[in-house]
Amino acid sequence: MTRLTKRYDKFLLTGVLAVGAILPLTAEAYVGPGAGLSLLTALWGIIAAVGMALFFVIMWPIRRMRRRRKAEAAAAAASAGDSSTAQARIAQDPESPPSTTRVEHAQRETPQTDQRS
């Protein structure tokens, strides 16, 4: 054996003895069904929360891309002269910001009355 091998053997033996001295031989504990189920429920809740967070982080750019394509299709249909179909598509998506076409259309439909007394 070389000198380095002997030194590592001493460290290994010392480490194994230290771990063996620290660990108990028997477990003197009892975990009842209520505590065990509570622990499992908390664990599954954390795993589900992390999974849903990852899902929404991954789905966010996909949803944004789909909405952008939908808006582009509606704009293309509006420029082609099919304004009633384009307005219907825009009205179906309440999360999209109001476009100038939608605002102008709403202003034309609501009568401008003067309500001074």
PDB file of C-alpha atoms in Angstrom:
ATOM      1  CA  MET A   1       0.000   0.000   0.000  1.00  0.00           C
ATOM      2  CA  THR A   2       1.104   3.514  -0.690  1.00  0.00           C
ATOM      3  CA  ARG A   3       1.234   6.264   1.857  1.00  0.00           C
ATOM      4  CA  LEU A   4      -1.896   8.028   0.410  1.00  0.00           C
ATOM      5  CA  THR A   5      -3.942   4.828   0.512  1.00  0.00           C
ATOM      6  CA  LYS A   6      -3.120   4.301   4.181  1.00  0.00           C
ATOM      7  CA  ARG A   7      -4.159   7.877   4.995  1.00  0.00           C
ATOM      8  CA  TYR A   8      -7.504   7.483   3.213  1.00  0.00           C
ATOM      9  CA  ASP A   9      -8.077   4.181   5.005  1.00  0.00           C
ATOM     10  CA  LYS A  10      -7.682   5.980   8.335  1.00  0.00           C
ATOM     11  CA  PHE A  11     -10.162   8.709   7.331  1.00  0.00           C
ATOM     12  CA  LEU A  12     -12.638   6.129   6.067  1.00  0.00           C
ATOM     13  CA  LEU A  13     -12.404   4.066   9.220  1.00  0.00           C
ATOM     14  CA  THR A  14     -12.735   7.166  11.415  1.00  0.00           C
ATOM     15  CA  GLY A  15     -15.781   8.369   9.413  1.00  0.00           C
ATOM     16  CA  VAL A  16     -17.544   4.993   9.603  1.00  0.00           C
ATOM     17  CA  LEU A  17     -16.947   4.774  13.351  1.00  0.00           C
ATOM     18  CA  ALA A  18     -18.213   8.344  13.900  1.00  0.00           C
ATOM     19  CA  VAL A  19     -21.409   7.735  11.912  1.00  0.00           C
ATOM     20  CA  GLY A  20     -21.935   4.400  13.685  1.00  0.00           C
ATOM     21  CA  ALA A  21     -21.566   6.046  17.072  1.00  0.00           C
ATOM     22  CA  ILE A  22     -24.043   8.802  16.233  1.00  0.00           C
ATOM     23  CA  LEU A  23     -26.823   6.644  14.766  1.00  0.00           C
ATOM     24  CA  PRO A  24     -29.192   4.945  17.213  1.00  0.00           C
ATOM     25  CA  LEU A  25     -29.534   1.200  17.103  1.00  0.00           C
ATOM     26  CA  THR A  26     -33.321   1.202  17.413  1.00  0.00           C
ATOM     27  CA  ALA A  27     -35.926   3.840  16.753  1.00  0.00           C
ATOM     28  CA  GLU A  28     -37.909   4.625  19.872  1.00  0.00           C
ATOM     29  CA  ALA A  29     -40.634   6.606  18.129  1.00  0.00           C
ATOM     30  CA  TYR A  30     -44.163   6.132  16.871  1.00  0.00           C
ATOM     31  CA  VAL A  31     -45.869   8.120  14.167  1.00  0.00           C
ATOM     32  CA  GLY A  32     -49.610   7.724  14.379  1.00  0.00           C
ATOM     33  CA  PRO A  33     -51.900   7.616  11.356  1.00  0.00           C
ATOM     34  CA  GLY A  34     -53.079  11.212  11.852  1.00  0.00           C
ATOM     35  CA  ALA A  35     -49.583  12.673  11.844  1.00  0.00           C
ATOM     36  CA  GLY A  36     -48.530  10.460   8.952  1.00  0.00           C
ATOM     37  CA  LEU A  37     -51.515  11.469   6.822  1.00  0.00           C
ATOM     38  CA  SER A  38     -50.939  15.127   7.650  1.00  0.00           C
ATOM     39  CA  LEU A  39     -47.331  14.829   6.560  1.00  0.00           C
ATOM     40  CA  LEU A  40     -48.294  13.091   3.312  1.00  0.00           C
ATOM     41  CA  THR A  41     -51.012  15.667   2.589  1.00  0.00           C
ATOM     42  CA  ALA A  42     -48.565  18.525   3.075  1.00  0.00           C
ATOM     43  CA  LEU A  43     -45.999  16.800   0.866  1.00  0.00           C
ATOM     44  CA  TRP A  44     -48.512  16.217  -1.943  1.00  0.00           C
ATOM     45  CA  GLY A  45     -49.734  19.805  -1.638  1.00  0.00           C
ATOM     46  CA  ILE A  46     -46.214  21.158  -2.074  1.00  0.00           C
ATOM     47  CA  ILE A  47     -45.555  18.850  -5.019  1.00  0.00           C
ATOM     48  CA  ALA A  48     -48.866  19.885  -6.664  1.00  0.00           C
ATOM     49  CA  ALA A  49     -48.127  23.592  -6.126  1.00  0.00           C
ATOM     50  CA  VAL A  50     -44.673  23.310  -7.688  1.00  0.00           C
ATOM     51  CA  GLY A  51     -46.110  21.279 -10.577  1.00  0.00           C
ATOM     52  CA  MET A  52     -48.848  23.822 -11.280  1.00  0.00           C
ATOM     53  CA  ALA A  53     -46.358  26.685 -11.095  1.00  0.00           C
ATOM     54  CA  LEU A  54     -44.148  24.967 -13.669  1.00  0.00           C
ATOM     55  CA  PHE A  55     -47.182  24.222 -15.845  1.00  0.00           C
ATOM     56  CA  PHE A  56     -48.293  27.866 -15.890  1.00  0.00           C
ATOM     57  CA  VAL A  57     -44.763  29.135 -16.527  1.00  0.00           C
ATOM     58  CA  ILE A  58     -44.517  26.811 -19.521  1.00  0.00           C
ATOM     59  CA  MET A  59     -48.050  27.533 -20.802  1.00  0.00           C
ATOM     60  CA  TRP A  60     -47.832  31.341 -20.550  1.00  0.00           C
ATOM     61  CA  PRO A  61     -45.808  31.903 -23.760  1.00  0.00           C
ATOM     62  CA  ILE A  62     -47.956  29.367 -25.609  1.00  0.00           C
ATOM     63  CA  ARG A  63     -51.176  31.158 -24.602  1.00  0.00           C
ATOM     64  CA  ARG A  64     -49.658  34.497 -25.570  1.00  0.00           C
ATOM     65  CA  MET A  65     -48.642  33.141 -28.984  1.00  0.00           C
ATOM     66  CA  ARG A  66     -52.149  31.761 -29.597  1.00  0.00           C
ATOM     67  CA  ARG A  67     -53.762  35.082 -28.656  1.00  0.00           C
ATOM     68  CA  ARG A  68     -51.390  36.975 -30.917  1.00  0.00           C
ATOM     69  CA  ARG A  69     -52.211  34.680 -33.840  1.00  0.00           C
ATOM     70  CA  LYS A  70     -55.914  35.091 -33.134  1.00  0.00           C
ATOM     71  CA  ALA A  71     -55.585  38.886 -33.103  1.00  0.00           C
ATOM     72  CA  GLU A  72     -53.584  38.837 -36.333  1.00  0.00           C
ATOM     73  CA  ALA A  73     -56.235  36.668 -37.980  1.00  0.00           C
ATOM     74  CA  ALA A  74     -58.944  39.049 -36.806  1.00  0.00           C
ATOM     75  CA  ALA A  75     -56.996  42.029 -38.123  1.00  0.00           C
ATOM     76  CA  ALA A  76     -56.461  40.310 -41.451  1.00  0.00           C
ATOM     77  CA  ALA A  77     -60.171  39.534 -41.691  1.00  0.00           C
ATOM     78  CA  ALA A  78     -61.028  43.123 -40.803  1.00  0.00           C
ATOM     79  CA  SER A  79     -58.712  44.500 -43.459  1.00  0.00           C
ATOM     80  CA  ALA A  80     -60.206  42.100 -45.999  1.00  0.00           C
ATOM     81  CA  GLY A  81     -63.630  43.667 -45.482  1.00  0.00           C
ATOM     82  CA  ASP A  82     -65.216  41.077 -43.237  1.00  0.00           C
ATOM     83  CA  SER A  83     -65.618  43.480 -40.321  1.00  0.00           C
ATOM     84  CA  SER A  84     -68.614  41.756 -38.686  1.00  0.00           C
ATOM     85  CA  THR A  85     -66.658  38.501 -38.243  1.00  0.00           C
ATOM     86  CA  ALA A  86     -63.615  40.381 -36.980  1.00  0.00           C
ATOM     87  CA  GLN A  87     -65.684  42.329 -34.458  1.00  0.00           C
ATOM     88  CA  ALA A  88     -67.261  39.097 -33.228  1.00  0.00           C
ATOM     89  CA  ARG A  89     -63.839  37.500 -32.745  1.00  0.00           C
ATOM     90  CA  ILE A  90     -62.531  40.536 -30.885  1.00  0.00           C
ATOM     91  CA  ALA A  91     -65.624  40.660 -28.670  1.00  0.00           C
ATOM     92  CA  GLN A  92     -65.157  36.992 -27.690  1.00  0.00           C
ATOM     93  CA  ASP A  93     -61.716  37.652 -26.153  1.00  0.00           C
ATOM     94  CA  PRO A  94     -62.321  39.856 -23.091  1.00  0.00           C
ATOM     95  CA  GLU A  95     -58.655  39.724 -22.000  1.00  0.00           C
ATOM     96  CA  SER A  96     -57.312  41.422 -25.096  1.00  0.00           C
ATOM     97  CA  PRO A  97     -56.708  45.148 -24.796  1.00  0.00           C
ATOM     98  CA  PRO A  98     -59.137  47.361 -26.674  1.00  0.00           C
ATOM     99  CA  SER A  99     -57.901  48.152 -30.132  1.00  0.00           C
ATOM    100  CA  THR A 100     -58.633  51.419 -31.881  1.00  0.00           C
ATOM    101  CA  THR A 101     -61.090  49.651 -34.179  1.00  0.00           C
ATOM    102  CA  ARG A 102     -63.006  48.288 -31.204  1.00  0.00           C
ATOM    103  CA  VAL A 103     -63.083  51.679 -29.460  1.00  0.00           C
ATOM    104  CA  GLU A 104     -64.250  53.467 -32.623  1.00  0.00           C
ATOM    105  CA  HIS A 105     -66.942  50.841 -33.155  1.00  0.00           C
ATOM    106  CA  ALA A 106     -68.170  51.254 -29.556  1.00  0.00           C
ATOM    107  CA  GLN A 107     -68.249  55.041 -29.942  1.00  0.00           C
ATOM    108  CA  ARG A 108     -70.306  54.776 -33.117  1.00  0.00           C
ATOM    109  CA  GLU A 109     -72.824  52.450 -31.483  1.00  0.00           C
ATOM    110  CA  THR A 110     -73.386  54.515 -28.314  1.00  0.00           C
ATOM    111  CA  PRO A 111     -75.272  57.713 -28.969  1.00  0.00           C
ATOM    112  CA  GLN A 112     -73.553  60.885 -27.799  1.00  0.00           C
ATOM    113  CA  THR A 113     -76.261  62.709 -25.886  1.00  0.00           C
ATOM    114  CA  ASP A 114     -75.842  65.886 -23.942  1.00  0.00           C
ATOM    115  CA  GLN A 115     -77.181  65.362 -20.431  1.00  0.00           C
ATOM    116  CA  ARG A 116     -77.027  68.932 -19.111  1.00  0.00           C
ATOM    117  CA  SER A 117     -79.963  70.017 -16.984  1.00  0.00           C
TER     118      SER A 117
END
